Tab-separated table of C-alpha atoms in Angstrom:
chain	number	residue	atom	x	y	z
A	1	UNK	CA	0.000	0.000	0.000
A	2	UNK	CA	1.476	3.364	-0.990
A	3	UNK	CA	1.773	6.378	1.323
A	4	UNK	CA	-1.373	8.107	-0.006
A	5	UNK	CA	-3.543	4.983	0.320
A	6	UNK	CA	-2.260	4.352	3.872
A	7	UNK	CA	-2.812	7.983	4.933
A	8	UNK	CA	-6.330	7.990	3.445
A	9	UNK	CA	-7.079	4.684	5.179
A	10	UNK	CA	-5.978	6.037	8.580
A	11	UNK	CA	-7.960	9.230	7.990
A	12	UNK	CA	-11.133	7.279	7.156
A	13	UNK	CA	-10.779	5.004	10.202
A	14	UNK	CA	-10.344	8.087	12.426
A	15	UNK	CA	-13.271	9.794	10.719
A	16	UNK	CA	-15.531	6.806	11.495
A	17	UNK	CA	-14.412	6.718	15.123
A	18	UNK	CA	-15.290	10.423	15.387
A	19	UNK	CA	-18.600	9.995	13.509
A	20	UNK	CA	-17.824	12.757	10.994
A	21	UNK	CA	-20.405	13.848	8.431
A	22	UNK	CA	-19.580	12.286	5.012
A	23	UNK	CA	-19.530	15.697	3.262
A	24	UNK	CA	-17.126	17.102	5.855
A	25	UNK	CA	-14.969	13.969	5.531
A	26	UNK	CA	-14.730	14.462	1.761
A	27	UNK	CA	-13.968	18.168	2.194
A	28	UNK	CA	-11.064	17.388	4.561
A	29	UNK	CA	-9.485	14.954	2.076
A	30	UNK	CA	-9.500	17.199	-1.018
A	31	UNK	CA	-6.422	19.490	-1.240
A	32	UNK	CA	-7.113	23.233	-0.990
A	33	UNK	CA	-4.911	23.890	-4.049
A	34	UNK	CA	-2.499	22.031	-6.349
A	35	UNK	CA	0.051	24.092	-8.256
A	36	UNK	CA	2.216	22.979	-11.194
A	37	UNK	CA	4.609	25.413	-12.867
A	38	UNK	CA	7.235	25.350	-15.620
A	39	UNK	CA	10.691	26.505	-14.504
A	40	UNK	CA	13.088	27.183	-17.399
A	41	UNK	CA	16.665	28.256	-16.641
A	42	UNK	CA	19.883	28.849	-18.611
A	43	UNK	CA	22.420	26.128	-17.701
A	44	UNK	CA	26.084	27.004	-17.130
A	45	UNK	CA	26.880	25.827	-20.684
A	46	UNK	CA	24.374	28.319	-22.157
A	47	UNK	CA	21.644	25.787	-23.050
A	48	UNK	CA	18.085	26.148	-21.739
A	49	UNK	CA	16.559	23.460	-19.531
A	50	UNK	CA	12.947	23.168	-18.309
A	51	UNK	CA	11.861	21.613	-15.008
A	52	UNK	CA	8.449	21.094	-13.417
A	53	UNK	CA	7.847	22.769	-10.057
A	54	UNK	CA	4.886	21.884	-7.868
A	55	UNK	CA	3.160	22.678	-4.583
A	56	UNK	CA	0.228	20.885	-2.967
A	57	UNK	CA	-1.559	23.018	-0.346
A	58	UNK	CA	-3.756	20.628	1.577
A	59	UNK	CA	-5.626	22.508	4.321
A	60	UNK	CA	-5.591	25.944	5.979
A	61	UNK	CA	-8.420	25.639	8.530
A	62	UNK	CA	-6.048	25.925	11.517
A	63	UNK	CA	-3.571	28.417	10.039
A	64	UNK	CA	-1.032	28.935	7.223
A	65	UNK	CA	-0.031	25.804	5.345
A	66	UNK	CA	3.364	24.336	6.174
A	67	UNK	CA	5.598	21.769	4.507
A	68	UNK	CA	8.861	20.988	2.804
A	69	UNK	CA	10.203	21.672	-0.677
A	70	UNK	CA	12.152	18.749	-2.142
A	71	UNK	CA	14.444	18.557	-5.165
A	72	UNK	CA	14.317	15.002	-6.483
A	73	UNK	CA	14.370	13.466	-9.986
A	74	UNK	CA	11.297	11.292	-9.421
A	75	UNK	CA	8.358	13.284	-8.170
A	76	UNK	CA	5.333	11.104	-7.468
A	77	UNK	CA	2.157	13.260	-7.306
A	78	UNK	CA	0.445	10.694	-5.044
A	79	UNK	CA	3.320	10.776	-2.563
A	80	UNK	CA	3.371	14.581	-2.521
A	81	UNK	CA	-0.387	14.604	-1.873
A	82	UNK	CA	0.079	12.080	0.954
A	83	UNK	CA	2.904	14.100	2.522
A	84	UNK	CA	0.918	17.360	2.277
A	85	UNK	CA	-2.030	15.657	3.980
A	86	UNK	CA	0.318	14.113	6.563
A	87	UNK	CA	1.561	17.630	7.414
A	88	UNK	CA	-2.038	18.719	8.116
A	89	UNK	CA	-2.413	15.894	10.652
A	90	UNK	CA	1.118	16.296	12.058
A	91	UNK	CA	0.699	20.011	12.811
A	92	UNK	CA	-2.712	19.282	14.373
A	93	UNK	CA	-1.268	16.557	16.658
A	94	UNK	CA	1.522	18.937	17.716
A	95	UNK	CA	-1.180	21.596	18.278
A	96	UNK	CA	0.689	24.254	16.319
A	97	UNK	CA	-1.408	26.689	14.221
A	98	UNK	CA	-0.688	25.350	10.743
A	99	UNK	CA	-2.192	23.239	7.975
A	100	UNK	CA	-0.291	20.976	5.585
A	101	UNK	CA	1.562	21.502	2.296
A	102	UNK	CA	4.367	19.857	0.289
A	103	UNK	CA	6.166	20.560	-2.963
A	104	UNK	CA	9.365	20.870	-4.889
A	105	UNK	CA	10.993	20.520	-8.292
A	106	UNK	CA	11.570	17.422	-10.401
A	107	UNK	CA	15.345	17.611	-10.776
A	108	UNK	CA	18.520	15.838	-9.647
A	109	UNK	CA	20.342	18.373	-7.441
A	110	UNK	CA	23.563	16.319	-7.680
A	111	UNK	CA	23.713	17.054	-11.415
A	112	UNK	CA	23.240	20.834	-11.033
A	113	UNK	CA	25.888	23.387	-10.085
A	114	UNK	CA	25.339	25.770	-7.163
A	115	UNK	CA	24.587	28.639	-9.579
A	116	UNK	CA	22.112	26.457	-11.535
A	117	UNK	CA	20.349	25.463	-8.295
A	118	UNK	CA	20.140	29.134	-7.305
A	119	UNK	CA	18.661	30.153	-10.685
A	120	UNK	CA	16.160	27.275	-10.532
A	121	UNK	CA	15.096	28.168	-6.965
A	122	UNK	CA	14.640	31.837	-7.879
A	123	UNK	CA	12.551	31.049	-11.008
A	124	UNK	CA	10.376	28.661	-8.941
A	125	UNK	CA	9.892	31.382	-6.300
A	126	UNK	CA	8.938	33.907	-9.004
A	127	UNK	CA	6.230	31.507	-10.197
A	128	UNK	CA	4.701	30.838	-6.744
A	129	UNK	CA	5.452	33.999	-4.738
A	130	UNK	CA	1.791	35.098	-4.810
A	131	UNK	CA	0.700	31.700	-3.431
A	132	UNK	CA	3.106	31.438	-0.483
A	133	UNK	CA	3.586	33.894	2.379
A	134	UNK	CA	4.040	34.388	6.132
A	135	UNK	CA	0.297	33.924	6.736
A	136	UNK	CA	-0.500	31.762	3.679
A	137	UNK	CA	1.992	28.948	3.103
A	138	UNK	CA	5.421	28.655	4.755
A	139	UNK	CA	7.881	26.294	2.966
A	140	UNK	CA	10.815	24.513	4.632
A	141	UNK	CA	13.739	22.303	3.515
A	142	UNK	CA	13.183	18.670	2.556
A	143	UNK	CA	15.033	16.034	0.525
A	144	UNK	CA	17.688	17.669	-1.697
A	145	UNK	CA	17.224	21.166	-0.235
A	146	UNK	CA	18.602	22.953	2.835
A	147	UNK	CA	19.189	26.294	4.558
A	148	UNK	CA	20.835	27.805	1.440
A	149	UNK	CA	17.749	26.972	-0.661
A	150	UNK	CA	15.565	28.721	1.928
A	151	UNK	CA	17.892	31.752	1.847
A	152	UNK	CA	17.397	32.056	-1.937
A	153	UNK	CA	13.602	31.737	-1.588
A	154	UNK	CA	13.587	34.387	1.165
A	155	UNK	CA	15.667	36.787	-0.952
A	156	UNK	CA	13.605	36.303	-4.137
A	157	UNK	CA	10.274	36.546	-2.271
A	158	UNK	CA	11.447	39.717	-0.500
A	159	UNK	CA	12.025	41.427	-3.885
A	160	UNK	CA	8.249	41.259	-4.427
A	161	UNK	CA	6.944	41.651	-0.866
A	162	UNK	CA	9.634	43.419	1.187
A	163	UNK	CA	11.879	41.700	3.745
A	164	UNK	CA	9.879	38.707	5.001
A	165	UNK	CA	12.005	36.333	7.141
A	166	UNK	CA	8.943	34.332	8.263
A	167	UNK	CA	8.063	33.232	4.685
A	168	UNK	CA	10.298	30.136	5.058
A	169	UNK	CA	11.754	28.175	7.972
A	170	UNK	CA	14.942	26.132	8.198
A	171	UNK	CA	16.949	29.229	7.210
A	172	UNK	CA	20.618	29.889	8.060
A	173	UNK	CA	20.970	31.342	11.582
A	174	UNK	CA	22.357	34.601	10.076
A	175	UNK	CA	19.060	35.152	8.213
A	176	UNK	CA	16.694	34.498	11.112
A	177	UNK	CA	16.968	30.731	11.441
A	178	UNK	CA	16.325	29.280	14.893
A	179	UNK	CA	18.928	27.797	17.198
A	180	UNK	CA	18.160	24.124	17.849
A	181	UNK	CA	16.517	23.589	14.438
A	182	UNK	CA	19.163	21.197	13.102
A	183	UNK	CA	18.721	18.767	16.012
A	184	UNK	CA	14.967	19.352	16.384
A	185	UNK	CA	13.519	16.211	14.751
A	186	UNK	CA	16.053	13.955	16.484
A	187	UNK	CA	15.501	15.711	19.818
A	188	UNK	CA	11.737	15.370	19.330
A	189	UNK	CA	12.265	11.615	18.789
A	190	UNK	CA	14.096	11.488	22.147
A	191	UNK	CA	11.288	13.362	23.961
A	192	UNK	CA	8.652	11.136	22.294
A	193	UNK	CA	10.578	7.981	23.258
A	194	UNK	CA	10.934	9.196	26.863
A	195	UNK	CA	7.180	9.860	27.078
A	196	UNK	CA	6.389	6.392	25.670
A	197	UNK	CA	8.826	4.531	27.939
A	198	UNK	CA	7.711	6.489	31.021
A	199	UNK	CA	4.135	5.390	30.285
A	200	UNK	CA	5.380	1.781	30.557
A	201	UNK	CA	7.382	2.395	33.742
A	202	UNK	CA	10.743	2.529	31.962
A	203	UNK	CA	13.341	5.162	31.047
A	204	UNK	CA	15.735	5.607	28.128
A	205	UNK	CA	18.712	4.617	30.301
A	206	UNK	CA	19.638	0.956	29.928
A	207	UNK	CA	17.274	0.279	27.016
A	208	UNK	CA	18.776	-1.205	23.826
A	209	UNK	CA	18.120	0.770	20.630
A	210	UNK	CA	18.470	-0.061	16.933
A	211	UNK	CA	18.372	2.906	14.533
A	212	UNK	CA	17.813	2.497	10.794
A	213	UNK	CA	19.133	5.609	9.047
A	214	UNK	CA	22.053	7.760	10.199
A	215	UNK	CA	21.268	11.015	8.429
A	216	UNK	CA	20.211	14.159	10.268
A	217	UNK	CA	17.372	12.552	12.262
A	218	UNK	CA	18.984	9.175	12.988
A	219	UNK	CA	22.385	10.583	13.995
A	220	UNK	CA	20.900	13.220	16.321
A	221	UNK	CA	18.526	10.646	17.864
A	222	UNK	CA	21.474	8.269	18.427
A	223	UNK	CA	23.596	11.011	19.997
A	224	UNK	CA	20.849	12.275	22.322
A	225	UNK	CA	19.669	8.762	23.284
A	226	UNK	CA	23.227	7.697	24.174
A	227	UNK	CA	23.709	10.894	26.222
A	228	UNK	CA	20.629	9.856	28.228
A	229	UNK	CA	22.144	6.429	28.939
A	230	UNK	CA	20.418	4.494	26.159
A	231	UNK	CA	22.495	1.741	24.535
A	232	UNK	CA	22.505	2.014	20.722
A	233	UNK	CA	23.466	-1.528	19.606
A	234	UNK	CA	23.055	-1.271	15.814
A	235	UNK	CA	22.717	1.424	13.135
A	236	UNK	CA	22.575	1.501	9.338
A	237	UNK	CA	22.739	4.023	6.499
A	238	UNK	CA	23.190	3.877	2.709
A	239	UNK	CA	26.835	2.761	3.159
A	240	UNK	CA	26.005	-0.321	5.252
A	241	UNK	CA	25.048	-1.556	8.729
A	242	UNK	CA	27.017	-2.191	11.930
A	243	UNK	CA	26.379	-3.795	15.308
A	244	UNK	CA	27.933	-3.959	18.764
A	245	UNK	CA	25.746	-5.742	21.326
A	246	UNK	CA	27.614	-3.973	24.170
A	247	UNK	CA	26.634	-0.593	22.707
A	248	UNK	CA	28.200	1.579	20.004
A	249	UNK	CA	30.503	4.490	20.882
A	250	UNK	CA	28.247	7.129	19.303
A	251	UNK	CA	30.650	10.153	19.487
A	252	UNK	CA	33.360	8.089	17.703
A	253	UNK	CA	30.806	6.790	15.176
A	254	UNK	CA	29.635	10.339	14.392
A	255	UNK	CA	33.269	11.348	13.744
A	256	UNK	CA	33.820	8.255	11.558
A	257	UNK	CA	30.607	8.880	9.617
A	258	UNK	CA	31.589	12.490	8.933
A	259	UNK	CA	35.039	11.524	7.603
A	260	UNK	CA	34.035	8.391	5.640
A	261	UNK	CA	30.571	9.553	4.520
A	262	UNK	CA	28.837	6.646	6.256
A	263	UNK	CA	28.944	4.122	9.110
A	264	UNK	CA	30.609	1.360	7.033
A	265	UNK	CA	34.052	0.318	8.266
A	266	UNK	CA	33.625	1.641	11.835
A	267	UNK	CA	36.199	-0.205	13.976
A	268	UNK	CA	34.122	-0.339	17.145
A	269	UNK	CA	31.505	-2.662	15.624
A	270	UNK	CA	30.913	-5.672	13.391
A	271	UNK	CA	29.396	-5.291	9.909
A	272	UNK	CA	25.955	-6.853	9.421
A	273	UNK	CA	23.577	-7.086	6.473
A	274	UNK	CA	21.550	-3.862	6.055
A	275	UNK	CA	18.511	-6.120	5.467
A	276	UNK	CA	18.778	-7.519	9.004
A	277	UNK	CA	18.890	-4.158	10.833
A	278	UNK	CA	15.126	-4.073	11.517
A	279	UNK	CA	15.075	-7.589	13.003
A	280	UNK	CA	18.085	-7.203	15.318
A	281	UNK	CA	17.427	-7.938	19.005
A	282	UNK	CA	16.603	-4.701	20.869
A	283	UNK	CA	14.046	-3.018	23.123
A	284	UNK	CA	13.331	0.011	20.895
A	285	UNK	CA	13.500	0.096	17.091
A	286	UNK	CA	13.797	3.534	15.467
A	287	UNK	CA	13.229	3.520	11.680
A	288	UNK	CA	14.651	6.906	10.611
A	289	UNK	CA	15.161	6.372	6.880
A	290	UNK	CA	12.635	5.501	4.171
A	291	UNK	CA	8.917	4.735	4.105
A	292	UNK	CA	7.449	1.230	3.820
A	293	UNK	CA	10.467	-0.572	5.333
A	294	UNK	CA	8.425	-2.531	7.907
A	295	UNK	CA	6.078	-4.775	5.941
A	296	UNK	CA	4.402	-8.172	6.051
A	297	UNK	CA	7.673	-9.856	4.929
A	298	UNK	CA	9.666	-8.807	8.006
A	299	UNK	CA	7.064	-7.815	10.646
A	300	UNK	CA	6.942	-11.293	12.221
A	301	UNK	CA	10.716	-11.316	12.732
A	302	UNK	CA	10.884	-7.980	14.552
A	303	UNK	CA	12.115	-8.481	18.134
A	304	UNK	CA	11.677	-4.914	19.449
A	305	UNK	CA	9.009	-4.229	22.086
A	306	UNK	CA	8.610	-0.606	20.950
A	307	UNK	CA	8.862	1.037	17.517
A	308	UNK	CA	9.340	4.814	17.323
A	309	UNK	CA	8.604	6.031	13.781
A	310	UNK	CA	11.207	8.739	13.118
A	311	UNK	CA	10.712	8.363	9.338
A	312	UNK	CA	7.496	9.176	7.465
A	313	UNK	CA	5.265	6.124	6.949
A	314	UNK	CA	7.871	3.413	7.725
A	315	UNK	CA	5.246	0.797	8.694
A	316	UNK	CA	2.775	-0.684	6.192
A	317	UNK	CA	-0.825	-1.211	7.433
A	318	UNK	CA	-0.411	-5.015	7.044
A	319	UNK	CA	2.691	-4.907	9.265
A	320	UNK	CA	0.768	-2.737	11.723
A	321	UNK	CA	-1.787	-5.517	12.227
A	322	UNK	CA	0.889	-8.236	12.612
A	323	UNK	CA	2.838	-6.169	15.158
A	324	UNK	CA	-0.303	-5.273	17.102
A	325	UNK	CA	-1.076	-8.992	17.528
A	326	UNK	CA	2.502	-9.533	18.742
A	327	UNK	CA	2.016	-6.809	21.379
A	328	UNK	CA	4.565	-4.409	19.858
A	329	UNK	CA	3.778	-0.778	20.722
A	330	UNK	CA	4.195	1.617	17.762
A	331	UNK	CA	4.608	5.355	18.286
A	332	UNK	CA	3.288	6.830	14.998
A	333	UNK	CA	5.201	9.165	12.697
A	334	UNK	CA	2.686	12.019	12.853
A	335	UNK	CA	3.577	12.414	16.527
A	336	UNK	CA	7.084	10.889	16.849
A	337	UNK	CA	8.820	12.996	14.163
A	338	UNK	CA	6.930	16.254	14.726
A	339	UNK	CA	9.894	17.891	16.543
A	340	UNK	CA	11.152	19.406	13.290
A	341	UNK	CA	7.934	21.177	12.351
A	342	UNK	CA	7.446	22.276	15.978
A	343	UNK	CA	10.805	24.077	16.026
A	344	UNK	CA	10.010	25.449	12.540
A	345	UNK	CA	6.941	26.979	14.210
A	346	UNK	CA	9.212	28.467	16.911
A	347	UNK	CA	11.397	29.951	14.130
A	348	UNK	CA	8.316	31.494	12.468
A	349	UNK	CA	7.166	32.933	15.821
A	350	UNK	CA	10.625	34.433	16.484
A	351	UNK	CA	10.713	35.993	12.991
A	352	UNK	CA	7.246	37.535	13.370
A	353	UNK	CA	8.133	38.940	16.802
A	354	UNK	CA	11.614	40.002	15.717
A	355	UNK	CA	12.836	38.511	18.997
A	356	UNK	CA	15.125	35.478	18.916
A	357	UNK	CA	15.292	32.790	21.624
A	358	UNK	CA	18.356	31.094	23.086
A	359	UNK	CA	18.829	27.362	22.433
A	360	UNK	CA	17.820	26.350	25.949
A	361	UNK	CA	14.418	28.018	25.521
A	362	UNK	CA	13.912	26.313	22.123
A	363	UNK	CA	14.709	22.878	23.586
A	364	UNK	CA	12.592	23.406	26.711
A	365	UNK	CA	9.581	24.536	24.666
A	366	UNK	CA	10.020	21.546	22.342
A	367	UNK	CA	10.031	19.234	25.375
A	368	UNK	CA	6.807	20.848	26.632
A	369	UNK	CA	5.063	20.427	23.255
A	370	UNK	CA	6.177	16.786	22.797
A	371	UNK	CA	5.168	15.821	26.347
A	372	UNK	CA	1.759	17.509	26.036
A	373	UNK	CA	1.305	15.922	22.594
A	374	UNK	CA	1.793	12.427	24.006
A	375	UNK	CA	-0.736	13.082	26.798
A	376	UNK	CA	-3.279	14.344	24.240
A	377	UNK	CA	-2.773	11.245	22.066
A	378	UNK	CA	-3.165	8.923	25.088
A	379	UNK	CA	-6.385	10.731	26.043
A	380	UNK	CA	-7.850	9.978	22.599
A	381	UNK	CA	-6.705	6.333	22.906
A	382	UNK	CA	-8.744	6.038	26.118
A	383	UNK	CA	-11.767	7.845	24.670
A	384	UNK	CA	-11.925	5.709	21.519
A	385	UNK	CA	-10.320	2.501	22.854
A	386	UNK	CA	-7.690	2.440	20.103
A	387	UNK	CA	-3.921	2.154	19.567
A	388	UNK	CA	-1.493	5.089	19.456
A	389	UNK	CA	-1.697	5.496	15.654
A	390	UNK	CA	-5.475	5.820	15.719
A	391	UNK	CA	-5.233	7.973	18.852
A	392	UNK	CA	-2.968	10.399	16.983
A	393	UNK	CA	-5.136	10.399	13.844
A	394	UNK	CA	-8.405	10.919	15.764
A	395	UNK	CA	-6.770	13.758	17.721
A	396	UNK	CA	-5.566	15.398	14.490
A	397	UNK	CA	-8.713	14.895	12.425
A	398	UNK	CA	-10.898	16.084	15.304
A	399	UNK	CA	-8.886	19.319	15.667
A	400	UNK	CA	-8.979	20.071	11.927
A	401	UNK	CA	-12.675	19.152	11.627
A	402	UNK	CA	-13.588	21.388	14.596
A	403	UNK	CA	-11.654	24.328	13.128
A	404	UNK	CA	-13.304	23.753	9.721
A	405	UNK	CA	-16.820	23.675	11.187
A	406	UNK	CA	-16.216	26.669	13.467
A	407	UNK	CA	-15.070	28.716	10.450
A	408	UNK	CA	-18.336	27.909	8.671
A	409	UNK	CA	-17.364	25.397	6.019
A	410	UNK	CA	-20.904	25.104	4.593
A	411	UNK	CA	-21.415	28.871	4.240
């Protein structure tokens, strides 16, 4: 089942639990706006090249739409729709005043020079500047983009609308980016994991963790978990997978990964097959890489007692059912990885106020939001007698539906 089908399925199950009107249900599923634009730029060799830029704006009932811009050669419209919708539910679970959006450009950033990427970003911004904005739609970095991309969007947008730092988040610190943003998703995963383990009378300290993915989210989660006394016994990334049942030396691994562009060859561990990473013996499994990695083929072999979804949509619905029967507790992505968008919200707030926070305040506020979020999800689980995924979806759908009705959706 693809990401869109799975997201729609979860939405419909939550909608039934809440007893939503069928017309309202349909209204909440249909995107507010889908944008597709041609972006033609001169390449460095003087030839012209055209690319397709896109933006799906899903819902704005609770506030401006929010979501990443990705540069990737294969842009699947269904996946973009699913991710835009997922952002609507994620921001609602986190209880931050946003709706969902997603977009980007169909290109391979590795094949473009820095100046070509800048020209492409500026042309894309020229095409959509009237459709994004501080109180309309606030983009952020995603796959293939980063703080520099956001800086170009900010500069190009400001030519039309005056200096507007809050039009994008994930900016460089020197242009109004927030301290703590780089570690935010990984730190949110730590706070989410702490809340889950505390609920079961445990703490992070002494628990054995396996982390799939050692990019921004996975590496920060590993670092912060190990600082709290958690034992990270296995990790993987695109270079390979490694294991040390006594616990990996995470600071040394981070240094190794930076130098060698991956975890492969780390001396303080044994190499293992990347395919076996998800079924390694551990207490907590953290998928922090791609979607759909936990499926009916491997779900029965998973030994973890808890799964914390740091990636988007890592668990297929079929695997969900198998794991539920096994008694594995899954902390869903729309709550577990919401630390990034929460700190993006803090960045937006700081930009609007023109008053920047120190890193301690950012991290403390993130902890407050993640802890409150878990309590809200658990409350819905009790009300509707459901698991954490359905608890999170009912919480999100209920908040968006209430905002939609209160604003007079039938008027």
